[in-house]
PDB file of C-alpha atoms in Angstrom:
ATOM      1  CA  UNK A 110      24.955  33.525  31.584  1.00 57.00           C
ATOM      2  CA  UNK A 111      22.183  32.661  33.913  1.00 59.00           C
ATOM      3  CA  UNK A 112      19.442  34.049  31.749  1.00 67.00           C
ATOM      4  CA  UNK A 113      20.648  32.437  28.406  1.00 64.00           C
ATOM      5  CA  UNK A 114      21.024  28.971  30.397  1.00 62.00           C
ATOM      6  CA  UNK A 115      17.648  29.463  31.289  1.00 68.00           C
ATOM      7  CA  UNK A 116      16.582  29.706  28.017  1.00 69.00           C
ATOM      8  CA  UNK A 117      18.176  26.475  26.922  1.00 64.00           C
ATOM      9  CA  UNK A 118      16.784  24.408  29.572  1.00 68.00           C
ATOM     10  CA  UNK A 119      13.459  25.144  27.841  1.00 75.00           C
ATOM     11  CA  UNK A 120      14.410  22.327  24.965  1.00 72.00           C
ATOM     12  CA  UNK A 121      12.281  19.555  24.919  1.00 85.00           C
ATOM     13  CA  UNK A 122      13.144  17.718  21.487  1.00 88.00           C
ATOM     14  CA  UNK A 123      16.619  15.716  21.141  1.00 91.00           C
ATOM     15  CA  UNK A 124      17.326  18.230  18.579  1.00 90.00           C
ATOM     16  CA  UNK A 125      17.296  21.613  20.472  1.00 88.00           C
ATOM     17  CA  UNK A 126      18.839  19.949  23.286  1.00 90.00           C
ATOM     18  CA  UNK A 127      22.277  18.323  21.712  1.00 90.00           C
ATOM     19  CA  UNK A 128      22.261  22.232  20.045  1.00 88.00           C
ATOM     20  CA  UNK A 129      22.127  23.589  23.609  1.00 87.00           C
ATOM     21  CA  UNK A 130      24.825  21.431  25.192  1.00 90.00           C
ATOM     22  CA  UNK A 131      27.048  21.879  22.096  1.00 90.00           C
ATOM     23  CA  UNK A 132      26.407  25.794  22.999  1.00 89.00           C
ATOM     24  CA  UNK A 133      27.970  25.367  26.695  1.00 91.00           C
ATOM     25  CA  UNK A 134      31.487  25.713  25.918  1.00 94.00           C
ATOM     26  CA  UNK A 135      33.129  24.019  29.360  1.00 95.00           C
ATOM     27  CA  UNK A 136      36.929  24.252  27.862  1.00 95.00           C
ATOM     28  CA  UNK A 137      36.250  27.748  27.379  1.00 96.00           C
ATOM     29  CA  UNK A 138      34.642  28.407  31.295  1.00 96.00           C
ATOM     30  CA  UNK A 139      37.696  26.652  32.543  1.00 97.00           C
ATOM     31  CA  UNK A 140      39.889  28.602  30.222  1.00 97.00           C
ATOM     32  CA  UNK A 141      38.300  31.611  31.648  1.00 97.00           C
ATOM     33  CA  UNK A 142      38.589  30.195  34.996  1.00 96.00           C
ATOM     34  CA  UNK A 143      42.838  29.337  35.010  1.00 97.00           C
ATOM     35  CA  UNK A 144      43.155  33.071  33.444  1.00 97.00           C
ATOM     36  CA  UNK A 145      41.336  34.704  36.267  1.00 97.00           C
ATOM     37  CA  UNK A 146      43.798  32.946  38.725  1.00 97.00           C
ATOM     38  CA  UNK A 147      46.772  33.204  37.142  1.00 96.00           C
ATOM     39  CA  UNK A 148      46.062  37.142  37.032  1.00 95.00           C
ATOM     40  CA  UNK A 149      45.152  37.153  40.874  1.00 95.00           C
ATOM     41  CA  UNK A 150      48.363  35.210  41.052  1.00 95.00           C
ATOM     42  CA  UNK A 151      50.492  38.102  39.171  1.00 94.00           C
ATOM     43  CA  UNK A 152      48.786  40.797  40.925  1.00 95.00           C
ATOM     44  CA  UNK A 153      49.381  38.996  43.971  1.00 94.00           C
ATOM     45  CA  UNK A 154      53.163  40.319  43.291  1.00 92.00           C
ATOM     46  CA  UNK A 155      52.863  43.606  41.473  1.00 92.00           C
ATOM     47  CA  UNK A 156      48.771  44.509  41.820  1.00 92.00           C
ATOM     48  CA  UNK A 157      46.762  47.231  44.178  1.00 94.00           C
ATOM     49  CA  UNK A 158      44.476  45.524  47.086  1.00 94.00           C
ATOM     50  CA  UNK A 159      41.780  46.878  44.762  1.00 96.00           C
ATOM     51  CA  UNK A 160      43.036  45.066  41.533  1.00 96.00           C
ATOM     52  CA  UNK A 161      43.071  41.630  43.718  1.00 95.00           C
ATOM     53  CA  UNK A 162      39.786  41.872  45.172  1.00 96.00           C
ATOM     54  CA  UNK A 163      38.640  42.766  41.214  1.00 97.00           C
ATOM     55  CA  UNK A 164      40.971  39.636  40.350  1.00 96.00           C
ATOM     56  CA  UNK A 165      38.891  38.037  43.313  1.00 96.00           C
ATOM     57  CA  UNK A 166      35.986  39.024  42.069  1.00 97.00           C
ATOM     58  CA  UNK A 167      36.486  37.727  38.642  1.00 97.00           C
ATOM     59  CA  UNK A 168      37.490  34.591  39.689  1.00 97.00           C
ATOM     60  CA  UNK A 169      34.144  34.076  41.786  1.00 97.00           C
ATOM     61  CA  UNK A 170      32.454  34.966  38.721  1.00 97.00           C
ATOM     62  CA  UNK A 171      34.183  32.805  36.509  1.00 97.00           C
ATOM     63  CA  UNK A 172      33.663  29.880  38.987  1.00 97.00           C
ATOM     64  CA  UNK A 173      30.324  29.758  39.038  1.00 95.00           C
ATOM     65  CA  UNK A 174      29.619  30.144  35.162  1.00 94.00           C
ATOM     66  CA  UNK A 175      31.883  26.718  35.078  1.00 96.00           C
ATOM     67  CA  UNK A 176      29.503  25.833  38.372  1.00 95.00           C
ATOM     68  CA  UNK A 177      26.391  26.703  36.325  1.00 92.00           C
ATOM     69  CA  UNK A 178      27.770  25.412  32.790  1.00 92.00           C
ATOM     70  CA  UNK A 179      28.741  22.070  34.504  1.00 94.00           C
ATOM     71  CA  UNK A 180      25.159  21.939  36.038  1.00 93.00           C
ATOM     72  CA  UNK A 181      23.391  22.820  33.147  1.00 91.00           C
ATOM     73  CA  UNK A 182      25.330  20.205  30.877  1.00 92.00           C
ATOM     74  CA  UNK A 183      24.507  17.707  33.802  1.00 93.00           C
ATOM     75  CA  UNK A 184      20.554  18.373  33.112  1.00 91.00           C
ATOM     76  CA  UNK A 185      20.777  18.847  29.983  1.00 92.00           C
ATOM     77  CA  UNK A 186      22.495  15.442  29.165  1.00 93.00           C
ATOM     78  CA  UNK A 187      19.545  13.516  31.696  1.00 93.00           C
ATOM     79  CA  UNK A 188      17.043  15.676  29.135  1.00 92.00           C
ATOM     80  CA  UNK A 189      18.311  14.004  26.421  1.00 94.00           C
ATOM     81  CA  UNK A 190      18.241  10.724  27.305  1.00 95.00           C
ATOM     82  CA  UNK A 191      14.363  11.233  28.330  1.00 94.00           C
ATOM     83  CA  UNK A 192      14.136  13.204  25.027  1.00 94.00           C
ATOM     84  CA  UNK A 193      15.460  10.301  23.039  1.00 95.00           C
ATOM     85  CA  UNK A 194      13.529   7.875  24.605  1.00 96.00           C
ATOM     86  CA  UNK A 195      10.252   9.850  24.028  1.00 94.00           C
ATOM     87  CA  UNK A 196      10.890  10.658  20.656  1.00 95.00           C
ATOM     88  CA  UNK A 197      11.874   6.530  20.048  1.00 96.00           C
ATOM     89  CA  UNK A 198       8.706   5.944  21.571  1.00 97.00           C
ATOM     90  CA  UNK A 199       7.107   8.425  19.547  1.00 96.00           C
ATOM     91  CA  UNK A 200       8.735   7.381  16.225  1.00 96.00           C
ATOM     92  CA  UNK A 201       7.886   3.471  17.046  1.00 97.00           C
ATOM     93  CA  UNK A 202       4.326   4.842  17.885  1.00 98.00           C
ATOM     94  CA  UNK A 203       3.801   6.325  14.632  1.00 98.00           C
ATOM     95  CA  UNK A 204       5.129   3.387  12.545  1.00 97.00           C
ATOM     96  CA  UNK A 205       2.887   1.007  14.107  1.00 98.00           C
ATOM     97  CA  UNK A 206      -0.075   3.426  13.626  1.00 98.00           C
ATOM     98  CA  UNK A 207       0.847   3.821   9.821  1.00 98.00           C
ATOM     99  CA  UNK A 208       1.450  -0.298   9.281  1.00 98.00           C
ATOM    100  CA  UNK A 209      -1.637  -1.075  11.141  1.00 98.00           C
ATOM    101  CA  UNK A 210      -3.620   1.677   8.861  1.00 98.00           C
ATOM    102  CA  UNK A 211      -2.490  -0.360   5.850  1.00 97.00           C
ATOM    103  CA  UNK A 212      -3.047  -3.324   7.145  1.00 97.00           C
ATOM    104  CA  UNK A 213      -6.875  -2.213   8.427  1.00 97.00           C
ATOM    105  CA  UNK A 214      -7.151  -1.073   4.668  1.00 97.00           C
ATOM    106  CA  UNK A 215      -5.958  -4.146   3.014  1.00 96.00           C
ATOM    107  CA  UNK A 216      -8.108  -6.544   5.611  1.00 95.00           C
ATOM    108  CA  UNK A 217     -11.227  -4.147   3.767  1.00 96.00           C
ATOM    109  CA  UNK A 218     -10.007  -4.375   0.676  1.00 95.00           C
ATOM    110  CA  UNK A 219      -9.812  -8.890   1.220  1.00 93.00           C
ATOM    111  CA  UNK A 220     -13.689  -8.257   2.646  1.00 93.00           C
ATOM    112  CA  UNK A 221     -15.129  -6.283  -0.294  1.00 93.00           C
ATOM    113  CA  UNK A 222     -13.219  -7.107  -3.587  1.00 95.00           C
ATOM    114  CA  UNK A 223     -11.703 -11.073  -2.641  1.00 94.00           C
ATOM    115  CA  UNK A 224     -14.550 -12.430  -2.840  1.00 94.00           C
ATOM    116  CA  UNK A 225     -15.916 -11.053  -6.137  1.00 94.00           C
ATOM    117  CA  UNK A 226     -12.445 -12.018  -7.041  1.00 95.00           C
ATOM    118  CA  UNK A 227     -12.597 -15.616  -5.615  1.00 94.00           C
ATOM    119  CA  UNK A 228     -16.335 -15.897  -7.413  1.00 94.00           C
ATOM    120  CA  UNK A 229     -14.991 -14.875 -11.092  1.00 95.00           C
ATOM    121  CA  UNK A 230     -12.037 -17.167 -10.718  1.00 93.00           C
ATOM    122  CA  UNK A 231     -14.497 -20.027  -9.269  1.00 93.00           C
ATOM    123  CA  UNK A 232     -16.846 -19.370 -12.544  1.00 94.00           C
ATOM    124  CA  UNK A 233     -13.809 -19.948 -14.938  1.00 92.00           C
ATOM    125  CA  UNK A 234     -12.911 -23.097 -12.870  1.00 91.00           C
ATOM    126  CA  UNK A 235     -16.447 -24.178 -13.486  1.00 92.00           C
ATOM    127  CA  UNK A 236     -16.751 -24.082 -17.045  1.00 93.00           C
ATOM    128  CA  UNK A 237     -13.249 -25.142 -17.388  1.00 90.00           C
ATOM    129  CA  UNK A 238     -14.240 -28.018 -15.986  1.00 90.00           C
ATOM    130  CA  UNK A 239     -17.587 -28.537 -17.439  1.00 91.00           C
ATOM    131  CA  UNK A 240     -15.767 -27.848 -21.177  1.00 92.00           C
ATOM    132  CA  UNK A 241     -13.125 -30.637 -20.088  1.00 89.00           C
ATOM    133  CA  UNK A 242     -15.485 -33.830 -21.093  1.00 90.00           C
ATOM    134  CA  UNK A 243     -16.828 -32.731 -24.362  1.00 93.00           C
ATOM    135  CA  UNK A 244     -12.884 -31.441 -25.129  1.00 91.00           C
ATOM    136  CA  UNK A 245     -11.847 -35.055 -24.113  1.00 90.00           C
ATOM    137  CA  UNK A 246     -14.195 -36.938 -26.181  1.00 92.00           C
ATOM    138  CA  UNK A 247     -13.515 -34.938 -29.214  1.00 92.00           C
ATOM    139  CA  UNK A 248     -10.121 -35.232 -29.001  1.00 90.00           C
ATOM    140  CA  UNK A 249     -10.391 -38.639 -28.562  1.00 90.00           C
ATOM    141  CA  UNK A 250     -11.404 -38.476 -32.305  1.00 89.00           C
ATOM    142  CA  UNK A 251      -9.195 -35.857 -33.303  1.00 88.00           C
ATOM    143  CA  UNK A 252      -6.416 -39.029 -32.185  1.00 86.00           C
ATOM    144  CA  UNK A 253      -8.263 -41.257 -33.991  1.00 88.00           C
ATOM    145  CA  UNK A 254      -8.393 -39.407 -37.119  1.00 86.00           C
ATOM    146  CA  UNK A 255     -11.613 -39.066 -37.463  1.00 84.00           C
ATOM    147  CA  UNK A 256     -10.892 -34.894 -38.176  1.00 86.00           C
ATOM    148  CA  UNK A 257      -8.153 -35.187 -40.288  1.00 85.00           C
ATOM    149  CA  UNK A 258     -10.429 -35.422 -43.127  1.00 84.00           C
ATOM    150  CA  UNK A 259     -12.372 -32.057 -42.344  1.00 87.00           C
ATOM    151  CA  UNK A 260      -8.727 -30.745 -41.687  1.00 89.00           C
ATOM    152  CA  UNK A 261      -9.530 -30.466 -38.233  1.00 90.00           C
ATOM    153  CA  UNK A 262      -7.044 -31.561 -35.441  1.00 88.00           C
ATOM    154  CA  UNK A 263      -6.920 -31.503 -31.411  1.00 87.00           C
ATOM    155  CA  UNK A 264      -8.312 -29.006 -29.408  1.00 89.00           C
ATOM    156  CA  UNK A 265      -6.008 -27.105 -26.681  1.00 87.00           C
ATOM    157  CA  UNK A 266      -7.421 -27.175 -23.191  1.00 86.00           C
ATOM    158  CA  UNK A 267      -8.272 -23.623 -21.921  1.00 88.00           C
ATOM    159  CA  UNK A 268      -5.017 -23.720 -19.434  1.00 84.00           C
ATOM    160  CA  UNK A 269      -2.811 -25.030 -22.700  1.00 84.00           C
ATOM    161  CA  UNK A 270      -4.090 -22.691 -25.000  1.00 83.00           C
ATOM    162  CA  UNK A 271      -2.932 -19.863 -22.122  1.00 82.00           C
ATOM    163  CA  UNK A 272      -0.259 -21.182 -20.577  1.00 80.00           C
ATOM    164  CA  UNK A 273       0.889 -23.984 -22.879  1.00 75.00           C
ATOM    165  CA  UNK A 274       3.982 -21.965 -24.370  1.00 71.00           C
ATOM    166  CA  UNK A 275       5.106 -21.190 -21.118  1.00 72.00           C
ATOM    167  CA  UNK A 276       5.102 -24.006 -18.706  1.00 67.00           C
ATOM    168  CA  UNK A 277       5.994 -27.561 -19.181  1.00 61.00           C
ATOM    169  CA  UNK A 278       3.876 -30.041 -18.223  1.00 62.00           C
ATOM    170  CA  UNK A 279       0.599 -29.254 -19.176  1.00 68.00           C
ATOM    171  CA  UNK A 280      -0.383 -26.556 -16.406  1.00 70.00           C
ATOM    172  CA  UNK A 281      -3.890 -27.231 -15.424  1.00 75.00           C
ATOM    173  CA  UNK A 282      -5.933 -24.091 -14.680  1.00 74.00           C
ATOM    174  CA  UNK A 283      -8.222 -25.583 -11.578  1.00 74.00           C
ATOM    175  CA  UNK A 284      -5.233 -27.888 -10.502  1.00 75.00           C
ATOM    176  CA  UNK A 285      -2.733 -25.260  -9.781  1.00 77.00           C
ATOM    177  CA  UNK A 286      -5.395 -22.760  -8.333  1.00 85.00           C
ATOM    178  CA  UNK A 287      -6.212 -22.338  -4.864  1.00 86.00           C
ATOM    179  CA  UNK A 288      -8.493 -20.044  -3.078  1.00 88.00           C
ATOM    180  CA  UNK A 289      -9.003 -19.521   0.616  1.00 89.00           C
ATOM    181  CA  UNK A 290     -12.774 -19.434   1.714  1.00 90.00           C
ATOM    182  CA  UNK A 291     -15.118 -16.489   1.492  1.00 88.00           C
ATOM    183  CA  UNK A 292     -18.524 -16.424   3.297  1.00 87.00           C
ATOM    184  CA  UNK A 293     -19.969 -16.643  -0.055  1.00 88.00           C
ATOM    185  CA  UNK A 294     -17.248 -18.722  -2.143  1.00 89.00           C
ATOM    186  CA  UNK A 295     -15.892 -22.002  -1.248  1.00 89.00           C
ATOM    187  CA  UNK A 296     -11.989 -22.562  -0.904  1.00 87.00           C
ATOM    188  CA  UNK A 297     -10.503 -24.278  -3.758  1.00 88.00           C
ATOM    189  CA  UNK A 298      -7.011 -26.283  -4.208  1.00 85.00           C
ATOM    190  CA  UNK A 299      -5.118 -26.793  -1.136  1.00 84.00           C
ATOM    191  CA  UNK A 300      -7.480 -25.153   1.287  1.00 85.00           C
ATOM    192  CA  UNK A 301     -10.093 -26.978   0.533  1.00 80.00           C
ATOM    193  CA  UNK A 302      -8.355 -30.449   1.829  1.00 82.00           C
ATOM    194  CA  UNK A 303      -7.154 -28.271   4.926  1.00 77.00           C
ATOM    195  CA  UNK A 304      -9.289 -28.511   8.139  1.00 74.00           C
ATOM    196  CA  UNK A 305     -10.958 -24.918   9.423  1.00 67.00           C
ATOM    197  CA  UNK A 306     -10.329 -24.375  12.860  1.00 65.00           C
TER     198      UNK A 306
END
């Protein structure tokens, strides 16, 4: 008993140590124990002086395996709740080490490819914006029929021509974009009328 109690006060993870208490069988130690007396108690009446003292014996013994189950249950149980703290600690450790990993690879992935992102997108704004005046004035004449006779009509802005089946109003493409600031790009749309602290 001693030696295999030994061995289970080795567990360190909340695992091995719920297996180890589950292995300490208490009912059966006290079992053992109320059988040991009740057969000092019958020898008591029909038994040799040497069967007693072996009845004697055998109820010391079975004592202290309850003594030693009982204090081996008692450590194991404070094991646990150290074990399950540690391992809570360890699991919260590890999550926070994963999410910050993802999060340090996304913040490098915003440094390097944003703001050829933010550039591209700035360049369509651009000539979206410098097509927008010679697309108004011709327009102008498409309204004023001055196409109809070539069998040409209006032009579609770039954003209707895109977008024009799928939103209503007109989406604009530089109106509903916005772009946070790069060192090398300027913030467009809604950041740009926001202050930078």
């Amino acid at each position: 008993m001693l030696a295999k109690l030994k061995a289970l006060l080795k567990s360190d993870t909340t695992a091995d140590i719920t297996a180890a208490m589950a292995s300490i069988d208490l009912t059966a130690l006290r079992a053992a124990l109320d059988a040991a007396n009740a057969e000092r108690t019958r020898l008591l009446l029909s038994g040799s002086d040497a069967e007693i003292r072996r009845a004697e014996a055998e109820i010391e013994a079975c004592r202290l395996a309850l003594d030693r189950g009982e204090a081996a249950r008692t450590e194991l149980e404070g094991r646990l709740a150290q074990a399950t703290e540690r391992e809570a600690e360890a699991a919260i450790r590890a999550e926070h080490a994963e999410i910050t990993a993802k999060r340090d690879a996304i913040v490098a992935r915003i440094k390097t490819e944003y703001p050829k992102a933010a550039a591209t997108i700035i360049s369509i704004i651009e000539d979206d914006r410098g097509l927008a005046a010679a697309l108004s004035k011709i327009n102008d004449r498409a309204h004023a029929g001055d196409l109809s006779r070539y069998g040409l009509g209006l032009i579609k802005t770039p954003s209707d021509f895109v977008w024009g089946n799928q939103y209503l109003p007109t989406v604009h493409f530089d109106g509903h974009t916005s772009l946070l600031p790069t060192d090398s790009t300027p913030a467009v749309g809604i950041p740009a009328e926001m202050p930078r602290r």
